[in-house]
Amino acid sequence: METRELRYCAADAGELHYGRAAQGPGTAQPPLSRAIRQLERRLGVTLLERTSRTVTLTEAGSVLLREGRAALDAVDAASRRTRRAALSATGHPGLVLVTKAGASAELLSKLLDAYAAEPGAVAVDVLLCGIGEQERLLRDGRADVALLHRPFDSTVGFDAEELCTEGQVAVLPAGHPLAGRAHLRMADVAAVSGLPLPRWPCRDGAYPDGPGPEVRDHAQLLQLIALGRAVAVLPESSRAVLRPDVTAVPVLDAPTVTTLIAWPPHSRSRALAGLVRAATRL
Amino acid sequence: METRELRYCAADAGELHYGRAAQGPGTAQPPLSRAIRQLERRLGVTLLERTSRTVTLTEAGSVLLREGRAALDAVDAASRRTRRAALSATGHPGLVLVTKAGASAELLSKLLDAYAAEPGAVAVDVLLCGIGEQERLLRDGRADVALLHRPFDSTVGFDAEELCTEGQVAVLPAGHPLAGRAHLRMADVAAVSGLPLPRWPCRDGAYPDGPGPEVRDHAQLLQLIALGRAVAVLPESSRAVLRPDVTAVPVLDAPTVTTLIAWPPHSRSRALAGLVRAATRL
DNA sequence: CGGATCGATACCCCTGAGGTATCGCTGCGC
DNA sequence: GCGCAGCGATACCTCAGGGGTATCGATCCG
């Protein structure tokens, strides 16, 4: 199987429309149509059920979509990491660390300081990304290492070390009746009428149905909270980055959040090992 | 990057000889030479340092070799799993479980029985493989799930659940002076003169240097022990498969062995989930 | 110094991927 | 009910580029 075929197939299975799908890989509709037909013949499998009006994924097609995307990420990672390995040989041995914007800010700066103080430390580029994007960046080689947060992020498929565990706080508008309490329970937060929990986008960018407002990043979220349109439950450490017009109250029975440092399996870079060592020593 | 280029590159980086490397992917030397040159130009990276007599891997080349092999495995897995998904839709929904020959025999049969008794259980093919091969089989899609043993196998890159933990025993010739002891320590085993620990092959099939005999599987190992040419430290559960001419004595301070069930990340098969559930219930 | 070995190059052939035009089918609207 | 619009499949052409053979040029060995 060639990556071209995988790319075509992924585009088509994603769009379920040959014309639009062809624009992604930058080709025309007939080559795409032929390529998928040929791939189906070679595998002996029907990937797409097509009538002259509609295209639907078969069971096998959805497997190929999922596995194929992972494979394409692996191919991209091979090329990116090779290029970066060559760069680092010529004097620019950098690491790219990715984390969610707004999360673990203090931990991150301590980590960067601690690592920079080590002998042989290399430059670390920090990449701030949106919710759930770390996984992809780590898998396709755009990042070397990530800070993840259990239970929100999955460490599946990566190597990881736990760094710290913390409780969560409810973030409320400053003037809210509950804002004066010493602590809350999840039931209290859930029962706040008029302050629904916000909805975060799924991995495909779509939002689940529900009552809360749609949010995409921390700034949006905090603004909505300050406006009295939402309430959120966040790790304690995010207190450090809260605006003055919102208040944080510990939630005793919220699940604890574990911050981890994660990297692709079989990474054998000395710089990465040093960074992980610095992190676990914090 | 096309898989053809990756295949050529992997072959060449593995052989370090264009002529022989060309035989692997079934082509001639000139196309291979050109393909690698072109890949180098496209990536802007020197992969192989070649004189007119010798070929050596650069740092970047070894990164591409490692990452490229992983990517090729992912592509193979995509094609294999797609084919199997199609088969399972037409009535043959099987799982392939891989484990080291001779290990966890009892646990495995209990697991298979327990799973078979569940409603909706599918056929499970058991694949017995050599040391350290499970990882590869799981990664390239030839197997769906594996029984691994920490600390011998790595679970890096997979999802896993721990099943059980056990101590280890020293396996000695039946007539050996230590065979009568109730228990031993690692120091006792190490001090046994004339009975060195055997050497297992590395992932590339080569053996590390050292005094012990080279072994490749359980049968070989037990025969060597029975002959008085080696001693081994194995998990307790292997007692069940020992020959009568060897004796097992618990080693109190040997590292404990954890048996895990592992599967590729993001597997979403109902059958796999059922098998894992049955395993964790044991 | 000549032969052997190995990677690079030149040259040719031909597969096969891409593009344009068009067909055939289907659902929708008037 | 008929025509039109939208979509995937097909036909046909073009040509880039991958494969093969022969050969060159460099290097190591005897």
XYZ file of C-alpha atoms (C1' of nucleotides) in Angstrom:
624
model
C 0.000 0.000 0.000
C 1.380 3.404 -0.961
C 0.907 6.504 1.143
C -0.757 8.176 -1.826
C -3.505 5.582 -1.698
C -3.861 6.007 2.035
C -4.075 9.756 1.672
C -6.748 9.505 -1.012
C -8.651 6.990 1.007
C -8.483 9.035 4.188
C -9.632 12.141 2.345
C -12.505 10.331 0.738
C -13.582 8.483 3.857
C -13.453 11.768 5.736
C -15.481 13.762 3.214
C -17.731 11.018 1.876
C -17.743 13.029 -1.352
C -15.281 12.377 -4.190
C -15.311 15.878 -5.598
C -14.519 17.637 -2.340
C -12.211 14.842 -1.231
C -10.079 15.348 -4.331
C -9.323 18.936 -3.352
C -7.543 17.882 -0.180
C -4.700 15.894 -1.764
C -4.786 18.347 -4.684
C -5.931 16.119 -7.497
C -9.022 15.604 -9.640
C -11.954 13.342 -9.000
C -11.245 10.585 -11.557
C -7.758 9.659 -10.265
C -9.169 9.475 -6.772
C -12.035 7.295 -7.904
C -9.645 4.954 -9.684
C -7.159 4.809 -6.824
C -9.780 3.736 -4.323
C -11.250 1.198 -6.701
C -7.798 -0.259 -7.252
C -7.043 -0.346 -3.539
C -10.318 -2.155 -2.976
C -9.409 -4.727 -5.622
C -5.947 -5.224 -4.174
C -7.214 -5.683 -0.619
C -10.211 -7.670 -1.796
C -12.380 -5.485 0.401
C -15.185 -2.997 -0.147
C -14.197 0.231 1.593
C -16.925 2.586 0.424
C -20.497 1.761 -0.438
C -21.353 4.098 -3.270
C -24.482 4.777 -5.188
C -24.529 7.423 -7.858
C -25.738 9.862 -5.199
C -24.184 8.966 -1.874
C -21.011 7.479 -0.398
C -20.991 5.630 2.929
C -18.197 3.963 4.866
C -18.240 0.215 5.331
C -16.977 -1.363 8.542
C -13.691 -2.205 6.814
C -13.469 1.326 5.463
C -13.703 2.855 8.894
C -10.960 0.530 10.099
C -8.767 1.632 7.208
C -9.593 5.258 7.945
C -8.495 4.961 11.565
C -5.466 2.763 10.955
C -4.489 4.617 7.825
C -4.470 7.959 9.578
C -2.218 6.495 12.255
C 0.058 5.105 9.558
C 0.193 8.435 7.736
C 1.051 10.149 11.001
C 3.850 7.649 11.471
C 5.172 8.366 7.977
C 5.023 12.112 8.595
C 6.779 11.596 11.902
C 9.542 9.635 10.176
C 10.188 12.451 7.751
C 9.968 15.246 10.334
C 12.161 13.506 12.863
C 14.718 12.646 10.211
C 14.954 16.258 9.144
C 15.234 17.397 12.717
C 17.888 14.802 13.450
C 19.916 16.227 10.582
C 19.441 19.769 11.843
C 20.525 18.816 15.311
C 23.704 17.294 13.892
C 24.567 20.649 12.360
C 24.287 22.511 15.611
C 20.602 23.113 16.361
C 19.652 20.327 18.720
C 16.279 21.587 19.917
C 13.332 19.867 21.546
C 9.713 20.790 20.912
C 7.476 20.546 23.956
C 3.742 20.821 23.489
C 1.133 21.537 26.144
C -2.365 22.916 26.356
C -2.410 26.680 26.457
C -3.132 27.833 29.999
C -2.455 24.540 31.746
C 0.344 23.750 34.185
C 1.880 27.162 33.613
C 3.889 27.147 36.797
C 5.050 23.578 36.446
C 6.123 24.267 32.891
C 8.253 27.259 33.782
C 9.854 25.385 36.655
C 10.556 22.475 34.346
C 12.125 24.677 31.698
C 14.293 26.407 34.306
C 15.371 23.139 35.896
C 16.245 21.612 32.553
C 18.061 24.709 31.315
C 20.262 24.537 34.402
C 21.408 21.018 33.534
C 24.712 20.488 31.790
C 24.211 19.743 28.119
C 20.706 21.181 28.003
C 19.453 22.084 24.533
C 16.966 24.744 23.461
C 13.345 23.836 24.141
C 10.651 25.275 21.909
C 7.270 25.446 23.571
C 4.233 24.798 21.425
C 0.892 25.760 22.946
C -2.029 23.961 21.399
C -5.747 23.504 21.801
C -7.607 20.799 23.643
C -6.684 17.275 22.621
C -4.212 18.282 19.946
C -1.120 17.171 21.818
C -1.638 13.559 20.924
C -1.630 14.264 17.220
C 1.395 16.569 17.376
C 3.362 13.980 19.282
C 2.343 11.229 16.920
C 3.168 12.966 13.672
C 6.531 14.263 14.812
C 5.755 17.961 15.141
C 6.510 17.692 18.853
C 8.997 15.587 20.787
C 7.416 15.641 24.219
C 4.141 16.767 25.787
C 2.643 17.662 29.119
C -0.629 15.761 29.426
C -3.344 15.787 32.041
C -5.130 12.682 33.176
C -8.018 11.992 33.001
C -8.543 14.524 30.195
C -5.816 13.339 27.864
C -5.043 9.771 26.967
C -1.497 8.475 27.241
C -2.329 5.505 25.072
C 0.493 4.756 22.693
C 3.061 6.884 24.459
C 5.627 6.502 27.155
C 4.894 8.703 30.166
C 5.983 9.625 33.670
C 3.672 11.098 36.271
C 4.827 14.480 37.528
C 2.239 15.633 40.042
C -1.335 15.236 41.160
C -3.665 17.992 42.246
C -7.275 18.602 43.189
C -9.688 20.716 41.212
C -11.412 23.997 41.888
C -14.700 25.399 40.685
C -14.219 28.658 38.815
C -17.125 31.041 39.389
C -17.928 34.678 38.660
C -16.440 36.813 41.452
C -19.816 37.897 42.765
C -21.491 34.496 42.712
C -23.228 33.294 45.912
C -21.083 30.155 46.046
C -17.877 32.158 45.591
C -17.635 32.840 49.296
C -17.761 29.201 50.364
C -14.591 27.528 51.637
C -15.221 24.441 49.533
C -17.848 22.776 47.370
C -18.949 19.394 46.156
C -19.619 18.351 42.581
C -23.320 18.234 43.379
C -23.211 21.922 44.354
C -21.620 22.832 41.064
C -24.006 20.721 39.035
C -26.980 22.243 40.834
C -26.065 25.843 40.022
C -28.925 26.839 37.793
C -28.082 29.144 34.947
C -24.411 28.228 35.038
C -24.051 25.147 32.868
C -20.743 23.416 32.291
C -19.301 24.460 28.932
C -18.951 22.094 26.021
C -15.525 21.383 24.564
C -15.108 20.304 20.963
C -14.531 16.638 20.184
C -11.506 15.519 18.240
C -13.259 16.146 14.941
C -13.959 19.768 15.861
C -17.691 19.286 16.338
C -19.421 20.084 19.609
C -21.538 17.606 21.526
C -25.157 18.536 22.098
C -26.081 20.043 25.434
C -27.006 23.194 27.286
C -23.616 24.816 27.971
C -21.868 27.372 25.766
C -19.293 26.188 23.219
C -15.711 27.017 24.170
C -12.446 26.390 22.393
C -9.787 27.771 24.715
C -9.055 29.076 28.175
C -9.508 32.756 27.396
C -12.978 32.129 25.980
C -13.872 30.024 28.966
C -12.758 32.588 31.532
C -14.543 35.355 29.738
C -17.763 33.358 29.732
C -17.347 32.658 33.440
C -16.692 36.319 34.197
C -19.830 37.166 32.231
C -21.784 34.783 34.427
C -22.589 32.488 31.506
C -20.754 29.384 32.625
C -18.963 27.643 35.438
C -15.960 25.354 35.099
C -14.050 22.861 37.184
C -10.304 23.173 36.604
C -7.095 21.906 38.202
C -5.905 23.897 41.203
C -2.802 25.070 39.410
C -4.880 27.117 36.990
C -5.589 29.508 39.880
C -2.292 31.146 38.969
C -3.647 32.250 35.597
C -7.160 33.308 36.610
C -8.442 36.787 35.940
C -9.353 38.938 38.948
C -13.048 38.869 38.060
C -13.434 35.146 38.697
C -13.050 33.156 41.896
C -11.834 29.623 42.527
C -13.329 27.386 45.226
C -11.940 23.892 45.918
C -14.230 21.032 44.942
C -13.606 18.263 47.434
C -14.952 15.329 45.477
C -13.816 16.268 41.978
C -11.510 13.745 40.357
C -7.852 14.560 40.902
C -5.812 15.638 37.913
C -2.431 14.099 37.202
C 0.082 15.954 35.088
C 2.337 13.683 33.045
C 5.240 14.141 30.724
C 4.805 11.933 27.667
C 6.891 11.134 24.601
C 6.705 8.796 21.617
C 7.808 5.261 22.353
C 11.360 4.333 21.386
C 12.579 7.889 21.368
C 16.255 7.587 22.003
C 17.375 11.176 22.108
C 19.767 12.239 24.815
C 18.121 15.643 25.055
C 14.692 14.114 25.618
C 16.040 11.827 28.309
C 17.546 14.847 30.075
C 14.283 16.748 29.969
C 12.344 13.802 31.371
C 14.922 13.374 34.101
C 14.640 17.046 35.019
C 10.857 16.723 35.075
C 10.753 13.736 37.393
C 13.149 15.480 39.771
C 10.871 18.476 40.244
C 7.204 10.176 1.325
C 6.035 6.971 -0.335
C 6.222 3.572 1.312
C 8.345 2.377 -1.597
C 11.003 4.897 -0.653
C 10.793 3.867 2.984
C 11.114 0.220 2.047
C 14.148 0.876 -0.116
C 15.689 3.017 2.543
C 15.071 0.508 5.301
C 16.530 -2.287 3.190
C 19.598 -0.265 2.336
C 20.153 1.050 5.844
C 19.794 -2.486 7.143
C 22.198 -4.083 4.667
C 24.591 -1.189 4.120
C 25.141 -2.643 0.667
C 23.120 -1.549 -2.376
C 23.470 -4.785 -4.281
C 22.175 -7.016 -1.516
C 19.667 -4.421 -0.338
C 18.058 -4.400 -3.777
C 17.190 -8.085 -3.510
C 14.934 -7.515 -0.508
C 12.334 -5.279 -2.189
C 12.898 -7.214 -5.420
C 14.439 -4.570 -7.626
C 17.824 -3.756 -9.140
C 20.608 -1.662 -7.710
C 20.255 1.464 -9.881
C 16.599 2.196 -9.013
C 17.449 1.819 -5.360
C 20.425 4.109 -5.664
C 18.321 6.738 -7.397
C 15.407 6.453 -4.992
C 17.586 7.069 -1.971
C 19.369 9.945 -3.657
C 16.033 11.510 -4.500
C 14.707 11.013 -0.983
C 17.828 12.679 0.358
C 17.312 15.641 -1.949
C 13.659 15.955 -1.000
C 14.357 15.817 2.729
C 17.470 17.929 2.367
C 19.295 15.397 4.499
C 22.190 13.000 4.003
C 20.996 9.553 5.027
C 23.894 7.384 3.942
C 27.550 8.315 3.789
C 28.850 6.458 0.783
C 32.247 6.081 -0.721
C 32.726 3.931 -3.774
C 33.503 1.041 -1.445
C 31.502 1.384 1.751
C 28.130 2.649 2.991
C 27.575 3.937 6.525
C 24.485 5.291 8.250
C 24.412 8.919 9.292
C 22.663 10.007 12.476
C 19.669 11.141 10.418
C 19.724 7.860 8.518
C 19.428 5.826 11.664
C 16.501 7.964 12.781
C 14.798 7.347 9.452
C 15.543 3.637 9.733
C 13.909 3.402 13.147
C 10.969 5.691 12.435
C 10.515 4.345 8.938
C 10.270 0.772 10.142
C 7.625 1.819 12.639
C 5.753 3.641 9.866
C 5.946 0.626 7.561
C 4.624 -1.559 10.359
C 1.743 0.878 10.781
C 0.982 0.716 7.061
C 1.081 -3.078 7.120
C -1.167 -3.050 10.144
C -3.655 -0.817 8.357
C -3.892 -3.207 5.449
C -4.026 -6.353 7.577
C -6.626 -5.007 9.976
C -8.754 -3.718 7.128
C -8.763 -7.119 5.501
C -9.597 -8.790 8.768
C -12.360 -6.307 9.476
C -13.901 -7.248 6.138
C -13.581 -10.951 6.910
C -15.184 -10.520 10.278
C -18.126 -8.746 8.651
C -18.713 -11.817 6.509
C -18.915 -14.168 9.442
C -15.393 -14.924 10.664
C -14.846 -12.523 13.524
C -11.676 -13.971 15.031
C -9.053 -12.563 17.340
C -5.376 -13.417 17.169
C -3.657 -13.656 20.535
C 0.103 -13.911 20.638
C 2.263 -15.014 23.534
C 5.699 -16.430 24.105
C 5.794 -20.187 23.682
C 5.962 -21.825 27.097
C 4.950 -18.819 29.181
C 1.785 -18.374 31.212
C 0.412 -21.646 29.915
C -2.081 -22.072 32.706
C -3.235 -18.476 32.688
C -3.702 -18.643 28.946
C -5.898 -21.709 29.041
C -7.971 -20.247 31.856
C -8.329 -17.024 29.899
C -9.435 -18.816 26.755
C -11.955 -20.876 28.714
C -13.317 -17.865 30.550
C -13.672 -15.860 27.377
C -15.235 -18.720 25.432
C -17.899 -18.972 28.129
C -18.932 -15.346 27.610
C -21.909 -14.537 25.455
C -20.853 -13.276 22.047
C -17.345 -14.709 22.283
C -15.545 -15.096 18.962
C -12.891 -17.601 17.918
C -9.425 -16.856 19.308
C -6.401 -17.990 17.341
C -3.331 -18.440 19.502
C 0.003 -17.531 17.964
C 3.063 -18.724 19.848
C 6.165 -16.750 19.054
C 9.774 -16.408 20.111
C 11.277 -14.021 22.600
C 10.488 -10.370 21.960
C 8.495 -10.962 18.811
C 5.111 -10.101 20.297
C 5.727 -6.395 20.011
C 6.322 -6.569 16.289
C 3.340 -8.838 15.629
C 1.066 -6.526 17.567
C 2.419 -3.466 15.807
C 2.127 -4.709 12.249
C -1.361 -6.115 12.655
C -0.608 -9.829 12.552
C -1.933 -10.092 16.104
C -4.714 -8.267 17.919
C -3.699 -8.849 21.502
C -0.702 -10.218 23.399
C 0.253 -11.606 26.774
C 3.398 -9.797 27.857
C 5.655 -10.214 30.855
C 7.188 -7.320 32.668
C 10.045 -6.629 33.091
C 11.070 -8.751 30.079
C 8.736 -7.223 27.515
C 8.077 -3.563 27.026
C 4.520 -2.265 26.887
C 5.662 0.968 25.350
C 3.248 2.050 22.663
C 0.463 -0.262 23.693
C -2.523 -0.242 25.950
C -2.255 -2.845 28.691
C -3.886 -4.243 31.817
C -2.009 -6.106 34.515
C -3.299 -9.601 35.074
C -1.153 -11.134 37.784
C 2.181 -10.923 39.519
C 4.349 -13.810 40.594
C 7.757 -14.567 42.007
C 10.500 -16.417 40.198
C 12.133 -19.760 40.676
C 15.598 -20.991 39.846
C 15.489 -23.962 37.509
C 18.313 -26.426 38.202
C 19.296 -29.916 37.122
C 17.427 -32.404 39.313
C 20.565 -33.671 40.998
C 22.145 -30.317 41.682
C 23.325 -29.583 45.264
C 21.108 -26.507 45.488
C 18.077 -28.398 44.232
C 17.224 -29.578 47.697
C 17.102 -26.121 49.266
C 13.745 -24.652 50.229
C 14.649 -21.301 48.701
C 17.559 -19.370 47.266
C 18.776 -15.826 46.734
C 20.004 -14.299 43.500
C 23.509 -14.332 44.916
C 23.321 -18.123 45.345
C 22.288 -18.559 41.741
C 24.941 -16.204 40.443
C 27.619 -17.956 42.492
C 26.915 -21.399 41.074
C 30.111 -22.093 39.210
C 29.789 -23.978 35.956
C 26.136 -23.059 35.563
C 26.071 -19.676 33.831
C 22.845 -17.874 32.950
C 22.005 -18.426 29.287
C 22.088 -15.678 26.707
C 18.946 -14.751 24.790
C 19.091 -13.194 21.358
C 18.608 -9.461 20.991
C 15.921 -8.067 18.724
C 18.217 -8.224 15.711
C 18.812 -11.936 16.267
C 22.413 -11.548 17.399
C 23.594 -12.782 20.792
C 25.302 -10.596 23.380
C 28.784 -11.599 24.426
C 29.185 -13.570 27.630
C 29.846 -16.962 29.155
C 26.421 -18.667 29.016
C 25.120 -20.866 26.217
C 22.986 -19.337 23.475
C 19.313 -20.280 23.670
C 16.386 -19.401 21.472
C 13.397 -21.080 23.112
C 12.141 -22.862 26.190
C 12.797 -26.391 24.997
C 16.438 -25.590 24.271
C 16.791 -23.945 27.624
C 15.318 -26.833 29.601
C 17.444 -29.337 27.765
C 20.575 -27.350 28.566
C 19.548 -27.177 32.211
C 18.847 -30.898 32.337
C 22.281 -31.483 30.828
C 23.801 -29.440 33.618
C 25.018 -26.756 31.221
C 22.957 -23.835 32.442
C 20.689 -22.501 35.136
C 17.741 -20.180 34.629
C 15.474 -17.980 36.697
C 11.885 -18.187 35.457
C 8.433 -17.147 36.655
C 6.792 -19.537 39.111
C 4.055 -20.407 36.668
C 6.536 -22.123 34.378
C 6.803 -24.907 36.975
C 3.732 -26.383 35.332
C 5.636 -27.018 32.104
C 8.958 -28.224 33.532
C 10.418 -31.594 32.605
C 10.862 -34.130 35.414
C 14.672 -33.951 35.147
C 14.867 -30.355 36.351
C 13.928 -28.833 39.692
C 12.554 -25.418 40.585
C 13.544 -23.599 43.783
C 11.995 -20.224 44.714
C 14.368 -17.275 44.540
C 13.266 -14.883 47.247
C 14.861 -11.705 45.966
C 14.364 -12.141 42.230
C 12.315 -9.380 40.601
C 8.630 -10.257 40.415
C 7.142 -10.902 37.010
C 3.906 -9.244 35.981
C 1.791 -10.773 33.249
C -0.133 -8.224 31.204
C -2.623 -8.316 28.421
C -1.718 -5.702 25.809
C -3.303 -4.428 22.603
C -2.673 -1.704 20.052
C -3.919 1.724 21.110
C -7.284 2.815 19.760
C -8.452 -0.689 19.019
C -12.194 -0.434 19.126
C -13.264 -3.989 18.499
C -16.037 -5.406 20.615
C -14.398 -8.829 20.605
C -11.129 -7.436 21.915
C -12.915 -5.548 24.667
C -14.648 -8.763 25.724
C -11.398 -10.688 25.860
C -9.741 -7.994 27.954
C -12.723 -7.934 30.290
C -12.545 -11.702 30.696
C -8.828 -11.428 31.398
C -9.127 -8.799 34.096
C -11.837 -10.852 35.823
C -9.623 -13.911 36.236
C 49.511 -2.623 -11.704
C 45.486 -5.383 -13.099
C 41.366 -7.458 -11.586
C 37.381 -7.368 -8.670
C 33.795 -4.948 -6.370
C 30.586 -1.483 -5.615
C 27.931 2.795 -6.145
C 26.710 6.326 -9.767
C 25.275 7.491 -14.364
C 23.360 7.200 -19.103
C 19.966 5.624 -21.823
C 15.821 3.366 -23.125
C 11.276 1.380 -22.329
C 6.905 1.329 -20.547
C 3.904 1.359 -16.685
C 0.727 3.891 -14.509
C -0.831 8.302 -12.501
C -3.109 12.685 -13.799
C -6.252 15.457 -16.604
C -10.366 16.449 -19.717
C -14.483 15.178 -21.541
C -18.314 12.538 -21.113
C -21.535 8.979 -19.704
C -25.105 7.016 -16.681
C -27.666 7.117 -12.696
C -30.420 9.357 -9.113
C -33.000 12.666 -6.591
C -35.287 17.036 -6.730
C -38.039 20.812 -8.351
C -41.202 22.871 -11.312
C -43.625 13.502 -15.411
C -39.968 15.586 -17.312
C -35.843 17.997 -17.196
C -32.044 19.605 -14.720
C -28.355 19.374 -11.496
C -25.111 16.728 -8.977
C -22.188 12.881 -8.485
C -19.391 8.786 -9.378
C -17.570 5.877 -13.255
C -15.396 5.450 -17.696
C -12.776 6.471 -21.943
C -8.936 8.311 -23.778
C -4.851 10.884 -24.057
C -0.419 12.610 -22.221
C 3.727 12.267 -19.920
C 6.363 12.029 -15.684
C 8.990 8.922 -13.574
C 10.264 4.274 -12.058
C 12.634 -0.053 -13.714
C 16.180 -2.445 -16.383
C 20.756 -2.982 -18.937
C 25.093 -1.475 -19.857
C 28.785 1.037 -18.394
C 31.698 4.291 -15.919
C 34.704 5.662 -12.130
C 36.641 4.940 -7.778
C 38.757 2.029 -4.404
C 40.685 -2.007 -2.261
C 43.321 -6.296 -2.791
C 46.833 -9.247 -4.265
